[in-house]
Amino acid sequence: MSRLRSELKTGFYTVSSLLSFLLLKVLFRLRIEGRASVPHDQGFIVVARHRSYWDILMMIAAFGPRHQLHFVARKGLLRGLPFLQPLIRTYSTVIDREDFGVGDYRKMIAAARDHRLVCVFPEGTTRRRGDAKAGARYLATSADKRILPVNIHAEGPYPPKYPFRFPRTRVSIGSPVRVEELDTQDGDTARRSERYREMSERLMERVDRA
C-alpha cells in the first residue's frame, strides 16, 4: 500500500508540474534558466523570495517533474486555503510560524533528511521584502546540504493585476552555496544574533543575484 501511495504521489506531482508549466507559459510567458545544472544525485535546500502564492507554481514548474520539491509551509495556509489542505499536507511539512517550537524544528529537520529538495521561503510571508528567517540556514547545516538560491524575475506587476495584467517572468536557478560561505564574521568577536542576521541577509542577496 505504501508503494502504491508513493507512486500515486509521484504521478500526481508529475502531472501537476507539467500543467503548471503550461499554465505559466501562457499567462506569464515563463522562461526557466539553470535547471539543467541541478544535480540529480545531490540534495539541496531550495530558497526563494515569497511575494505571491504563484511562487509555489513557479517553483514546481521551474524544477520540473524530475526534481520533485517538498515545501515547508506555514500553518496559516491550511486556514487560508482549506480546499487545498490535502495537497499541502501531502507535499509539504506544515509548521506553526507564529508559535515556532521544538516540534516544528524537528519536523523541518526530518523533512530535510527525508527529501532530496526541500523548498523554503525564508521571509515566510508574501509581504514584499519581509525579514528573512534563519530556517533555511539551520536546515542546510543540520541536514548537511548546500543551499540552492532561486530568483523569480518579473517584468510587470507581481503579484499580477487581475484579470489581464500578468507579468513576463523568468525563474533563474543559481549556483549552490554552502552555509560557511555566508559567514564572514569571527564567531568569537561578533554577537551571535547580529552574525546570524547578516548571514540571512547574504543568503537573500544570493537569491537576488541568481
XYZ file of N, CA, C and O in Angstrom:
840
model
N 0.823 -1.202 0.000
C 0.000 0.000 0.000
C 0.866 1.266 0.000
O 0.573 2.237 -0.690
N 1.949 1.253 0.790
C 2.821 2.428 0.856
C 3.490 2.689 -0.491
O 3.697 3.841 -0.882
N 3.842 1.603 -1.197
C 4.462 1.772 -2.509
C 3.476 2.377 -3.489
O 3.827 3.271 -4.273
N 2.225 1.903 -3.456
C 1.197 2.452 -4.334
C 0.955 3.914 -4.020
O 0.829 4.748 -4.927
N 0.906 4.256 -2.743
C 0.707 5.643 -2.340
C 1.853 6.517 -2.841
O 1.633 7.633 -3.315
N 3.079 6.006 -2.759
C 4.233 6.757 -3.230
C 4.182 6.978 -4.741
O 4.492 8.068 -5.234
N 3.768 5.942 -5.479
C 3.672 6.064 -6.940
C 2.582 7.057 -7.331
O 2.755 7.836 -8.284
N 1.465 7.016 -6.622
C 0.385 7.962 -6.907
C 0.825 9.392 -6.601
O 0.522 10.323 -7.358
N 1.549 9.550 -5.509
C 2.051 10.872 -5.128
C 2.990 11.419 -6.191
O 2.883 12.580 -6.596
N 3.910 10.570 -6.654
C 4.858 10.991 -7.682
C 4.152 11.281 -8.999
O 4.456 12.268 -9.682
N 3.195 10.423 -9.344
C 2.468 10.614 -10.595
C 1.669 11.897 -10.603
O 1.662 12.632 -11.603
N 1.005 12.194 -9.500
C 0.223 13.426 -9.423
C 1.131 14.643 -9.488
O 0.794 15.646 -10.128
N 2.282 14.564 -8.833
C 3.227 15.677 -8.871
C 3.726 15.904 -10.302
O 3.840 17.053 -10.749
N 4.003 14.825 -11.018
C 4.476 14.947 -12.397
C 3.454 15.654 -13.271
O 3.787 16.586 -14.021
N 2.206 15.239 -13.162
C 1.144 15.868 -13.948
C 0.982 17.328 -13.544
O 0.853 18.220 -14.399
N 1.017 17.595 -12.240
C 0.861 18.963 -11.755
C 1.996 19.861 -12.242
O 1.781 21.022 -12.583
N 3.210 19.307 -12.289
C 4.359 20.076 -12.756
C 4.197 20.466 -14.222
O 4.441 21.617 -14.606
N 3.771 19.521 -15.029
C 3.590 19.797 -16.457
C 2.463 20.788 -16.689
O 2.585 21.706 -17.517
N 1.353 20.626 -15.977
C 0.236 21.551 -16.132
C 0.606 22.949 -15.638
O 0.205 23.953 -16.233
N 1.374 23.008 -14.553
C 1.818 24.309 -14.035
C 2.673 25.033 -15.067
O 2.519 26.242 -15.281
N 3.574 24.283 -15.702
C 4.427 24.906 -16.712
C 3.597 25.454 -17.877
O 3.815 26.586 -18.329
N 2.635 24.673 -18.346
C 1.798 25.123 -19.468
C 0.993 26.364 -19.081
O 0.899 27.319 -19.856
N 0.415 26.357 -17.880
C -0.374 27.500 -17.429
C 0.486 28.755 -17.325
O 0.107 29.833 -17.805
N 1.650 28.615 -16.717
C 2.523 29.772 -16.527
C 3.146 30.238 -17.836
O 3.421 31.426 -18.011
N 3.358 29.312 -18.740
C 3.899 29.682 -20.049
C 2.909 30.571 -20.794
O 3.295 31.539 -21.466
N 1.631 30.258 -20.666
C 0.597 31.031 -21.351
C 0.357 32.369 -20.651
O 0.359 33.426 -21.292
N 0.168 32.340 -19.333
C -0.199 33.561 -18.613
C 0.993 34.476 -18.354
O 0.878 35.701 -18.470
N 2.144 33.880 -17.995
C 3.300 34.675 -17.571
C 4.452 34.645 -18.573
O 5.499 35.233 -18.320
N 4.277 33.930 -19.673
C 5.348 33.765 -20.670
C 6.650 33.321 -19.969
O 7.733 33.871 -20.185
N 6.498 32.319 -19.143
C 7.571 31.848 -18.270
C 8.787 31.344 -19.033
O 8.660 30.590 -19.999
N 9.966 31.766 -18.576
C 11.239 31.208 -19.040
C 11.988 30.657 -17.840
O 11.919 31.215 -16.753
N 12.716 29.577 -18.050
C 13.430 28.912 -16.965
C 14.908 28.844 -17.310
O 15.279 28.462 -18.421
N 15.746 29.208 -16.349
C 17.190 29.157 -16.547
C 17.844 28.372 -15.402
O 17.466 28.533 -14.245
N 18.801 27.537 -15.748
C 19.599 26.861 -14.739
C 19.141 25.472 -14.338
O 19.827 24.798 -13.570
N 17.998 25.011 -14.843
C 17.513 23.696 -14.429
C 18.481 22.583 -14.835
O 18.699 21.633 -14.074
N 19.076 22.691 -15.992
C 19.958 21.635 -16.493
C 21.175 21.430 -15.606
O 21.787 20.353 -15.625
N 21.533 22.450 -14.818
C 22.733 22.347 -13.978
C 22.434 21.794 -12.588
O 23.353 21.655 -11.774
N 21.180 21.489 -12.289
C 20.823 20.940 -10.979
C 21.192 19.457 -10.935
O 20.661 18.669 -11.719
N 22.088 19.038 -10.054
C 22.489 17.620 -9.990
C 21.321 16.726 -9.584
O 20.489 17.103 -8.765
N 21.266 15.540 -10.182
C 20.196 14.600 -9.859
C 20.537 13.732 -8.652
O 19.665 13.058 -8.112
N 21.786 13.740 -8.245
C 22.222 12.843 -7.176
C 22.608 13.584 -5.905
O 23.258 13.024 -5.030
N 22.207 14.849 -5.787
C 22.541 15.629 -4.600
C 21.290 16.307 -4.053
O 20.372 16.645 -4.797
N 21.274 16.492 -2.737
C 20.160 17.164 -2.103
C 20.482 18.609 -1.787
O 21.641 18.970 -1.547
N 19.450 19.460 -1.784
C 19.634 20.884 -1.534
C 18.466 21.436 -0.725
O 17.359 20.887 -0.734
N 18.729 22.549 -0.061
C 17.673 23.377 0.500
C 17.442 24.491 -0.517
O 18.327 25.318 -0.755
N 16.299 24.493 -1.155
C 15.981 25.450 -2.212
C 15.356 26.688 -1.574
O 14.413 26.590 -0.787
N 15.875 27.862 -1.926
C 15.463 29.101 -1.265
C 15.055 30.144 -2.307
O 15.749 30.333 -3.314
N 13.935 30.817 -2.057
C 13.469 31.887 -2.945
C 12.713 32.917 -2.121
O 12.288 32.646 -0.994
N 12.561 34.102 -2.680
C 11.718 35.114 -2.037
C 10.252 34.720 -2.235
O 9.904 33.978 -3.141
N 9.400 35.274 -1.354
C 7.983 34.914 -1.388
C 7.148 36.181 -1.527
O 6.966 36.928 -0.568
N 6.632 36.408 -2.736
C 5.843 37.605 -2.981
C 4.397 37.301 -3.367
O 3.545 38.187 -3.382
N 4.120 36.042 -3.733
C 2.790 35.686 -4.207
C 2.575 34.185 -4.064
O 3.533 33.407 -4.037
N 1.325 33.777 -3.962
C 1.030 32.346 -3.959
C 1.429 31.701 -5.285
O 1.617 30.485 -5.365
N 1.564 32.510 -6.329
C 2.027 31.994 -7.616
C 3.454 31.454 -7.512
O 3.877 30.646 -8.336
N 4.206 31.903 -6.508
C 5.591 31.439 -6.346
C 5.677 29.916 -6.282
O 6.631 29.314 -6.786
N 4.700 29.295 -5.649
C 4.731 27.845 -5.479
C 4.661 27.152 -6.834
O 5.454 26.242 -7.122
N 3.729 27.587 -7.678
C 3.637 27.001 -9.015
C 4.873 27.324 -9.845
O 5.327 26.496 -10.643
N 5.409 28.531 -9.652
C 6.627 28.907 -10.372
C 7.770 27.945 -10.052
O 8.500 27.490 -10.944
N 7.912 27.621 -8.782
C 8.993 26.739 -8.357
C 8.772 25.317 -8.882
O 9.703 24.670 -9.368
N 7.547 24.840 -8.794
C 7.242 23.486 -9.283
C 7.524 23.385 -10.772
O 8.129 22.415 -11.249
N 7.083 24.403 -11.531
C 7.302 24.387 -12.978
C 8.777 24.520 -13.319
O 9.273 23.877 -14.249
N 9.500 25.351 -12.573
C 10.909 25.601 -12.875
C 11.759 24.357 -12.685
O 12.663 24.078 -13.484
N 11.497 23.589 -11.643
C 12.309 22.402 -11.380
C 11.835 21.186 -12.157
O 12.604 20.236 -12.360
N 10.587 21.201 -12.597
C 10.097 20.131 -13.449
C 9.826 18.833 -12.693
O 10.134 18.699 -11.510
N 9.269 17.856 -13.384
C 8.882 16.600 -12.727
C 10.056 15.758 -12.244
O 9.900 14.927 -11.357
N 11.235 15.944 -12.803
C 12.388 15.125 -12.408
C 13.050 15.627 -11.134
O 13.888 14.944 -10.551
N 12.708 16.829 -10.712
C 13.264 17.391 -9.481
C 12.107 17.750 -8.554
O 11.746 18.915 -8.407
N 11.516 16.755 -7.939
C 10.341 16.991 -7.102
C 10.703 17.756 -5.835
O 11.632 17.398 -5.118
N 9.948 18.813 -5.583
C 10.169 19.664 -4.416
C 9.254 19.265 -3.265
O 8.105 18.873 -3.471
N 9.782 19.383 -2.072
C 8.970 19.253 -0.862
C 9.044 20.601 -0.153
O 10.136 21.127 0.087
N 7.890 21.171 0.178
C 7.837 22.525 0.710
C 7.720 22.545 2.230
O 7.217 21.607 2.848
N 8.204 23.632 2.816
C 7.919 23.937 4.216
C 6.853 25.020 4.196
O 7.082 26.116 3.667
N 5.674 24.709 4.744
C 4.530 25.614 4.665
C 4.105 26.065 6.052
O 4.218 25.318 7.027
N 3.609 27.277 6.128
C 3.129 27.783 7.415
C 1.704 27.287 7.657
O 0.920 27.091 6.730
N 1.384 27.101 8.930
C 0.098 26.556 9.350
C -1.077 27.385 8.846
O -2.161 26.860 8.575
N -0.865 28.685 8.707
C -1.934 29.564 8.271
C -2.498 29.212 6.902
O -3.647 29.544 6.596
N -1.683 28.560 6.059
C -2.176 28.182 4.737
C -3.347 27.205 4.828
O -4.227 27.206 3.973
N -3.339 26.363 5.850
C -4.420 25.396 5.999
C -5.745 26.097 6.262
O -6.803 25.628 5.823
N -5.682 27.225 6.966
C -6.897 28.004 7.221
C -7.244 28.879 6.016
O -8.409 29.019 5.669
N -6.225 29.444 5.381
C -6.479 30.349 4.263
C -6.881 29.637 2.981
O -7.609 30.199 2.162
N -6.390 28.414 2.801
C -6.701 27.640 1.588
C -7.220 26.258 1.994
O -6.599 25.237 1.706
N -8.380 26.190 2.654
C -8.865 24.912 3.174
C -9.109 23.864 2.097
O -8.940 22.661 2.343
N -9.475 24.301 0.880
C -9.744 23.350 -0.194
C -8.463 22.688 -0.705
O -8.512 21.672 -1.404
N -7.307 23.226 -0.331
C -6.029 22.649 -0.748
C -5.324 21.900 0.383
O -4.175 21.492 0.223
N -6.019 21.715 1.492
C -5.386 21.062 2.634
C -4.761 19.708 2.299
O -3.628 19.433 2.707
N -5.463 18.828 1.564
C -4.848 17.527 1.255
C -3.533 17.654 0.487
O -2.566 16.931 0.766
N -3.480 18.586 -0.473
C -2.255 18.772 -1.252
C -1.141 19.371 -0.396
O 0.023 18.962 -0.498
N -1.504 20.339 0.437
C -0.498 20.978 1.293
C 0.114 19.957 2.238
O 1.335 19.895 2.412
N -0.713 19.115 2.827
C -0.209 18.126 3.775
C 0.596 17.027 3.076
O 1.528 16.459 3.668
N 0.265 16.740 1.815
C 0.961 15.681 1.082
C 2.341 16.118 0.611
O 3.308 15.353 0.694
N 2.440 17.346 0.144
C 3.685 17.803 -0.467
C 4.427 18.841 0.369
O 5.352 19.480 -0.123
N 4.023 19.004 1.622
C 4.668 19.999 2.476
C 4.809 19.469 3.899
O 4.092 18.565 4.319
N 5.732 20.089 4.612
C 5.822 19.929 6.056
C 5.273 21.208 6.660
O 5.785 22.296 6.390
N 4.198 21.085 7.435
C 3.492 22.253 7.963
C 4.046 22.613 9.337
O 4.150 21.757 10.222
N 4.395 23.877 9.506
C 4.914 24.359 10.796
C 4.100 25.559 11.263
O 3.427 26.224 10.469
N 4.162 25.814 12.549
C 3.484 26.965 13.136
C 4.487 28.110 13.198
O 5.273 28.212 14.148
N 4.463 28.958 12.214
C 5.448 30.050 12.136
C 5.252 31.069 13.254
O 6.214 31.665 13.739
N 4.002 31.268 13.689
C 3.722 32.278 14.703
C 4.126 31.806 16.098
O 4.403 32.622 16.980
N 4.104 30.516 16.337
C 4.479 29.975 17.650
C 5.440 28.806 17.427
O 5.178 27.675 17.834
N 6.548 29.111 16.780
C 7.511 28.089 16.387
C 8.147 27.456 17.621
O 8.631 28.147 18.516
N 8.123 26.102 17.649
C 8.663 25.394 18.792
C 9.593 24.269 18.399
O 9.905 24.076 17.212
N 10.020 23.501 19.387
C 10.950 22.400 19.143
C 10.342 21.380 18.191
O 11.031 20.835 17.324
N 9.046 21.112 18.344
C 8.387 20.151 17.464
C 8.434 20.575 16.006
O 8.651 19.742 15.111
N 8.235 21.875 15.753
C 8.296 22.389 14.377
C 9.707 22.236 13.821
O 9.893 21.853 12.664
N 10.688 22.548 14.660
C 12.080 22.440 14.214
C 12.424 20.995 13.864
O 13.055 20.727 12.842
N 11.978 20.058 14.678
C 12.262 18.654 14.409
C 11.585 18.182 13.129
O 12.156 17.378 12.378
N 10.391 18.681 12.872
C 9.699 18.312 11.630
C 10.459 18.819 10.409
O 10.567 18.125 9.383
N 10.991 20.018 10.505
C 11.756 20.575 9.396
C 13.039 19.776 9.149
O 13.394 19.493 8.002
N 13.707 19.392 10.231
C 14.935 18.613 10.093
C 14.630 17.260 9.455
O 15.358 16.786 8.564
N 13.542 16.622 9.893
C 13.155 15.335 9.320
C 12.856 15.474 7.834
O 13.237 14.617 7.026
N 12.187 16.557 7.453
C 11.876 16.779 6.038
C 13.146 16.959 5.219
O 13.273 16.427 4.109
N 14.095 17.709 5.772
C 15.349 17.954 5.056
C 16.143 16.672 4.855
O 16.873 16.527 3.869
N 16.007 15.739 5.768
C 16.742 14.476 5.661
C 16.004 13.448 4.796
O 16.634 12.580 4.195
N 14.667 13.560 4.743
C 13.872 12.570 4.013
C 13.663 12.917 2.547
O 13.334 12.033 1.745
N 13.820 14.191 2.201
C 13.537 14.628 0.831
C 14.780 15.265 0.223
O 15.511 15.996 0.883
N 14.986 15.000 -1.066
C 16.202 15.492 -1.733
C 16.195 17.009 -1.883
O 17.218 17.660 -1.682
N 15.052 17.566 -2.255
C 14.944 19.003 -2.465
C 13.840 19.556 -1.576
O 12.658 19.240 -1.767
N 14.213 20.362 -0.610
C 13.239 20.985 0.288
C 13.222 22.479 0.002
O 14.256 23.150 0.061
N 12.044 23.001 -0.321
C 11.909 24.412 -0.702
C 11.429 25.237 0.489
O 10.423 24.915 1.125
N 12.159 26.308 0.767
C 11.851 27.188 1.891
C 11.773 28.631 1.389
O 12.621 29.077 0.605
N 10.760 29.350 1.838
C 10.660 30.786 1.604
C 11.030 31.464 2.921
O 10.178 31.591 3.818
N 12.290 31.892 3.107
C 12.748 32.401 4.405
C 11.972 33.591 4.941
O 11.909 33.792 6.159
N 11.376 34.382 4.046
C 10.617 35.536 4.516
C 9.304 35.107 5.171
O 8.734 35.849 5.974
N 8.821 33.908 4.808
C 7.654 33.343 5.461
C 6.351 34.060 5.206
O 5.329 33.771 5.827
N 6.331 35.020 4.296
C 5.142 35.807 4.041
C 5.222 36.364 2.633
O 6.311 36.486 2.064
N 4.066 36.708 2.074
C 4.046 37.302 0.738
C 4.184 38.819 0.780
O 4.154 39.457 -0.269
N 4.333 39.393 1.979
C 4.589 40.835 2.047
C 5.951 41.124 1.439
O 6.926 40.435 1.719
N 6.026 42.140 0.639
C 7.247 42.449 -0.097
C 8.411 42.742 0.850
O 8.300 43.528 1.777
N 9.532 42.042 0.587
C 10.770 42.253 1.318
C 10.595 42.119 2.839
O 10.961 42.982 3.619
N 10.002 41.008 3.249
C 9.920 40.722 4.671
C 11.282 40.308 5.194
O 12.208 40.017 4.442
N 11.437 40.288 6.522
C 12.700 39.868 7.113
C 12.898 38.375 6.914
O 12.000 37.574 7.184
N 14.068 37.978 6.463
C 14.369 36.568 6.233
C 14.649 35.870 7.558
O 15.430 36.352 8.369
N 14.000 34.747 7.773
C 14.242 33.951 8.974
C 15.437 33.031 8.741
O 15.925 32.877 7.628
N 15.867 32.395 9.826
C 17.090 31.588 9.773
C 16.844 30.121 9.449
O 17.775 29.329 9.437
N 15.585 29.739 9.179
C 15.257 28.338 8.984
C 16.047 27.647 7.897
O 16.502 26.505 8.068
N 16.227 28.308 6.765
C 16.942 27.687 5.646
C 18.383 27.379 6.028
O 18.918 26.313 5.692
N 18.998 28.293 6.735
C 20.392 28.081 7.152
C 20.495 26.934 8.154
O 21.385 26.089 8.063
N 19.577 26.892 9.117
C 19.567 25.804 10.086
C 19.364 24.449 9.399
O 20.016 23.457 9.729
N 18.439 24.417 8.451
C 18.160 23.172 7.735
C 19.398 22.690 6.981
O 19.737 21.503 7.008
N 20.027 23.609 6.272
C 21.201 23.241 5.481
C 22.307 22.700 6.373
O 22.975 21.714 6.034
N 22.497 23.333 7.529
C 23.537 22.888 8.457
C 23.196 21.525 9.055
O 24.030 20.618 9.098
N 21.960 21.365 9.524
C 21.559 20.136 10.204
C 21.520 18.939 9.264
O 21.844 17.816 9.658
N 21.105 19.166 8.008
C 20.998 18.073 7.047
C 22.254 17.928 6.192
O 22.306 17.050 5.321
N 23.248 18.783 6.443
C 24.496 18.766 5.690
C 24.231 18.884 4.188
O 24.704 18.087 3.377
N 23.442 19.893 3.841
C 23.124 20.155 2.435
C 23.512 21.585 2.078
O 23.538 22.471 2.940
N 23.797 21.787 0.804
C 24.035 23.135 0.320
C 22.704 23.816 0.018
O 21.662 23.172 -0.102
N 22.751 25.130 -0.096
C 21.570 25.928 -0.395
C 21.555 26.263 -1.881
O 22.580 26.626 -2.456
N 20.387 26.143 -2.493
C 20.237 26.439 -3.914
C 19.346 27.671 -4.060
O 18.127 27.603 -3.872
N 19.929 28.840 -4.368
C 19.128 30.068 -4.484
C 18.378 30.132 -5.808
O 18.905 29.743 -6.857
N 17.154 30.620 -5.748
C 16.318 30.745 -6.945
C 15.700 32.136 -6.966
O 15.156 32.600 -5.961
N 15.784 32.788 -8.114
C 15.253 34.139 -8.259
C 14.096 34.135 -9.248
O 14.228 33.656 -10.368
N 12.968 34.654 -8.808
C 11.798 34.809 -9.682
C 11.776 36.253 -10.165
O 11.443 37.174 -9.411
N 12.164 36.465 -11.423
C 12.184 37.802 -12.017
C 10.805 38.073 -12.633
O 10.252 37.211 -13.304
N 10.295 39.278 -12.447
C 9.006 39.644 -13.045
C 9.117 41.001 -13.717
O 9.528 41.974 -13.083
N 8.759 41.059 -14.992
C 8.712 42.323 -15.732
C 7.258 42.743 -15.807
O 6.538 42.376 -16.739
N 6.835 43.511 -14.820
C 5.431 43.884 -14.723
C 4.934 43.637 -13.317
O 5.701 43.260 -12.426
N 3.655 43.833 -13.064
C 3.111 43.694 -11.711
C 3.143 42.247 -11.218
O 2.631 41.344 -11.873
N 3.772 42.052 -10.074
C 3.819 40.722 -9.482
C 3.719 40.872 -7.971
O 4.596 41.482 -7.366
N 2.623 40.347 -7.380
C 1.564 39.527 -7.958
C 0.853 40.240 -9.105
O 0.830 41.469 -9.144
N 0.284 39.455 -10.014
C -0.361 40.056 -11.183
C -1.594 40.872 -10.811
O -2.209 40.657 -9.777
N -1.926 41.825 -11.682
C -3.130 42.623 -11.522
C -4.228 41.975 -12.360
O -4.169 41.976 -13.591
N -5.197 41.385 -11.689
C -6.242 40.658 -12.401
C -7.217 41.635 -13.058
O -7.417 42.747 -12.577
N -7.869 41.227 -14.167
C -7.780 39.892 -14.768
C -6.764 39.744 -15.902
O -6.524 38.645 -16.351
N -6.170 40.845 -16.362
C -5.396 40.735 -17.604
C -3.916 41.081 -17.474
O -3.146 40.807 -18.383
N -3.496 41.689 -16.394
C -2.115 42.173 -16.299
C -1.210 41.137 -15.635
O -0.991 41.155 -14.425
N -0.712 40.219 -16.442
C 0.232 39.215 -15.967
C 1.632 39.586 -16.451
O 1.822 39.896 -17.627
N 2.621 39.579 -15.573
C 3.976 39.985 -15.971
C 4.687 38.893 -16.758
O 4.352 37.704 -16.660
N 5.664 39.302 -17.518
C 6.578 38.337 -18.133
C 7.557 37.891 -17.043
O 8.147 38.719 -16.349
N 7.726 36.586 -16.873
C 8.547 36.096 -15.766
C 9.675 35.187 -16.239
O 9.587 34.538 -17.281
N 10.725 35.166 -15.421
C 11.858 34.275 -15.642
C 12.300 33.733 -14.294
O 12.530 34.500 -13.359
N 12.397 32.424 -14.188
C 12.864 31.809 -12.953
C 14.291 31.324 -13.183
O 14.536 30.487 -14.057
N 15.229 31.863 -12.394
C 16.647 31.530 -12.556
C 17.129 30.725 -11.351
O 17.016 31.173 -10.208
N 17.646 29.537 -11.621
C 18.202 28.683 -10.579
C 19.699 28.937 -10.517
O 20.412 28.724 -11.498
N 20.170 29.416 -9.379
C 21.566 29.812 -9.254
C 22.494 28.676 -8.880
O 22.121 27.494 -8.882
N 23.710 29.040 -8.527
C 24.728 28.059 -8.137
C 24.595 27.747 -6.647
O 24.286 28.619 -5.848
N 24.848 26.497 -6.259
C 24.745 26.123 -4.844
C 25.727 26.904 -3.974
O 26.806 27.301 -4.423
N 25.334 27.124 -2.749
C 26.187 27.837 -1.796
C 26.198 27.074 -0.475
O 25.171 26.553 -0.029
N 27.355 27.006 0.148
C 27.462 26.388 1.466
C 27.212 27.441 2.546
O 27.527 28.624 2.358
N 26.685 26.992 3.661
C 26.383 27.915 4.753
C 27.640 28.669 5.177
O 27.599 29.869 5.475
N 28.784 27.987 5.183
C 30.026 28.621 5.622
C 30.390 29.829 4.769
O 31.040 30.766 5.242
N 29.972 29.832 3.504
C 30.288 30.945 2.622
C 29.531 32.211 3.003
O 29.908 33.313 2.582
N 28.460 32.068 3.765
C 27.653 33.218 4.154
C 28.173 33.892 5.416
O 27.758 34.994 5.760
N 29.086 33.221 6.105
C 29.579 33.716 7.381
C 30.945 34.370 7.196
O 31.941 33.704 6.938
N 30.986 35.691 7.314
C 32.234 36.418 7.128
C 32.745 37.030 8.427
O 33.743 37.735 8.423
N 32.035 36.761 9.528
C 32.452 37.341 10.805
C 33.141 36.299 11.670
O 32.917 35.103 11.536
N 33.970 36.790 12.563
C 34.624 35.941 13.551
C 33.630 35.623 14.662
O 33.140 36.514 15.341
N 33.326 34.327 14.821
C 32.331 33.925 15.803
C 32.701 34.289 17.219
O 31.841 34.370 18.095
N 33.973 34.529 17.495
C 34.393 34.861 18.852
C 34.182 36.332 19.185
O 34.115 36.711 20.354
N 34.111 37.160 18.143
C 34.004 38.591 18.407
C 32.630 39.156 18.039
O 32.228 40.178 18.590
N 31.942 38.515 17.126
C 30.644 39.037 16.693
C 29.521 38.507 17.590
O 29.554 37.369 18.030
N 28.535 39.355 17.860
C 27.359 38.893 18.586
C 26.612 37.883 17.726
O 26.443 38.075 16.529
N 26.154 36.807 18.352
C 25.538 35.732 17.580
C 24.319 36.211 16.798
O 24.151 35.882 15.638
N 23.448 36.999 17.426
C 22.236 37.457 16.750
C 22.574 38.303 15.533
O 21.952 38.168 14.472
N 23.572 39.192 15.686
C 23.984 40.035 14.569
C 24.617 39.203 13.467
O 24.369 39.428 12.270
N 25.411 38.251 13.854
C 26.075 37.374 12.890
C 25.060 36.593 12.074
O 25.139 36.534 10.842
N 24.055 36.017 12.720
C 23.042 35.226 12.030
C 22.160 36.101 11.144
O 21.737 35.691 10.063
N 21.875 37.326 11.618
C 21.068 38.235 10.804
C 21.790 38.569 9.505
O 21.184 38.565 8.426
N 23.084 38.834 9.602
C 23.846 39.168 8.406
C 23.961 37.966 7.473
O 23.959 38.131 6.243
N 24.051 36.764 8.023
C 24.090 35.576 7.175
C 22.792 35.423 6.394
O 22.800 35.077 5.202
N 21.659 35.687 7.047
C 20.369 35.613 6.359
C 20.277 36.657 5.261
O 19.747 36.397 4.171
N 20.806 37.856 5.533
C 20.786 38.909 4.518
C 21.650 38.521 3.323
O 21.274 38.762 2.168
N 22.812 37.927 3.584
C 23.687 37.495 2.486
C 23.026 36.400 1.663
O 23.200 36.328 0.447
N 22.284 35.540 2.325
C 21.588 34.472 1.599
C 20.577 35.073 0.633
O 20.502 34.664 -0.538
N 19.804 36.061 1.080
C 18.817 36.663 0.194
C 19.483 37.472 -0.914
O 18.924 37.604 -2.002
N 20.660 37.991 -0.653
C 21.421 38.646 -1.719
C 21.801 37.629 -2.797
O 21.775 37.950 -3.997
N 22.180 36.425 -2.383
C 22.479 35.360 -3.341
C 21.240 35.027 -4.168
O 21.325 34.766 -5.368
N 20.098 35.021 -3.514
C 18.828 34.768 -4.221
C 18.597 35.839 -5.275
O 18.267 35.546 -6.434
N 18.785 37.095 -4.898
C 18.540 38.204 -5.829
C 19.521 38.205 -7.000
O 19.220 38.737 -8.080
N 20.709 37.618 -6.805
C 21.714 37.598 -7.873
C 21.630 36.337 -8.737
O 22.354 36.231 -9.723
N 20.782 35.408 -8.362
C 20.693 34.128 -9.091
C 20.295 34.351 -10.542
O 19.517 35.260 -10.834
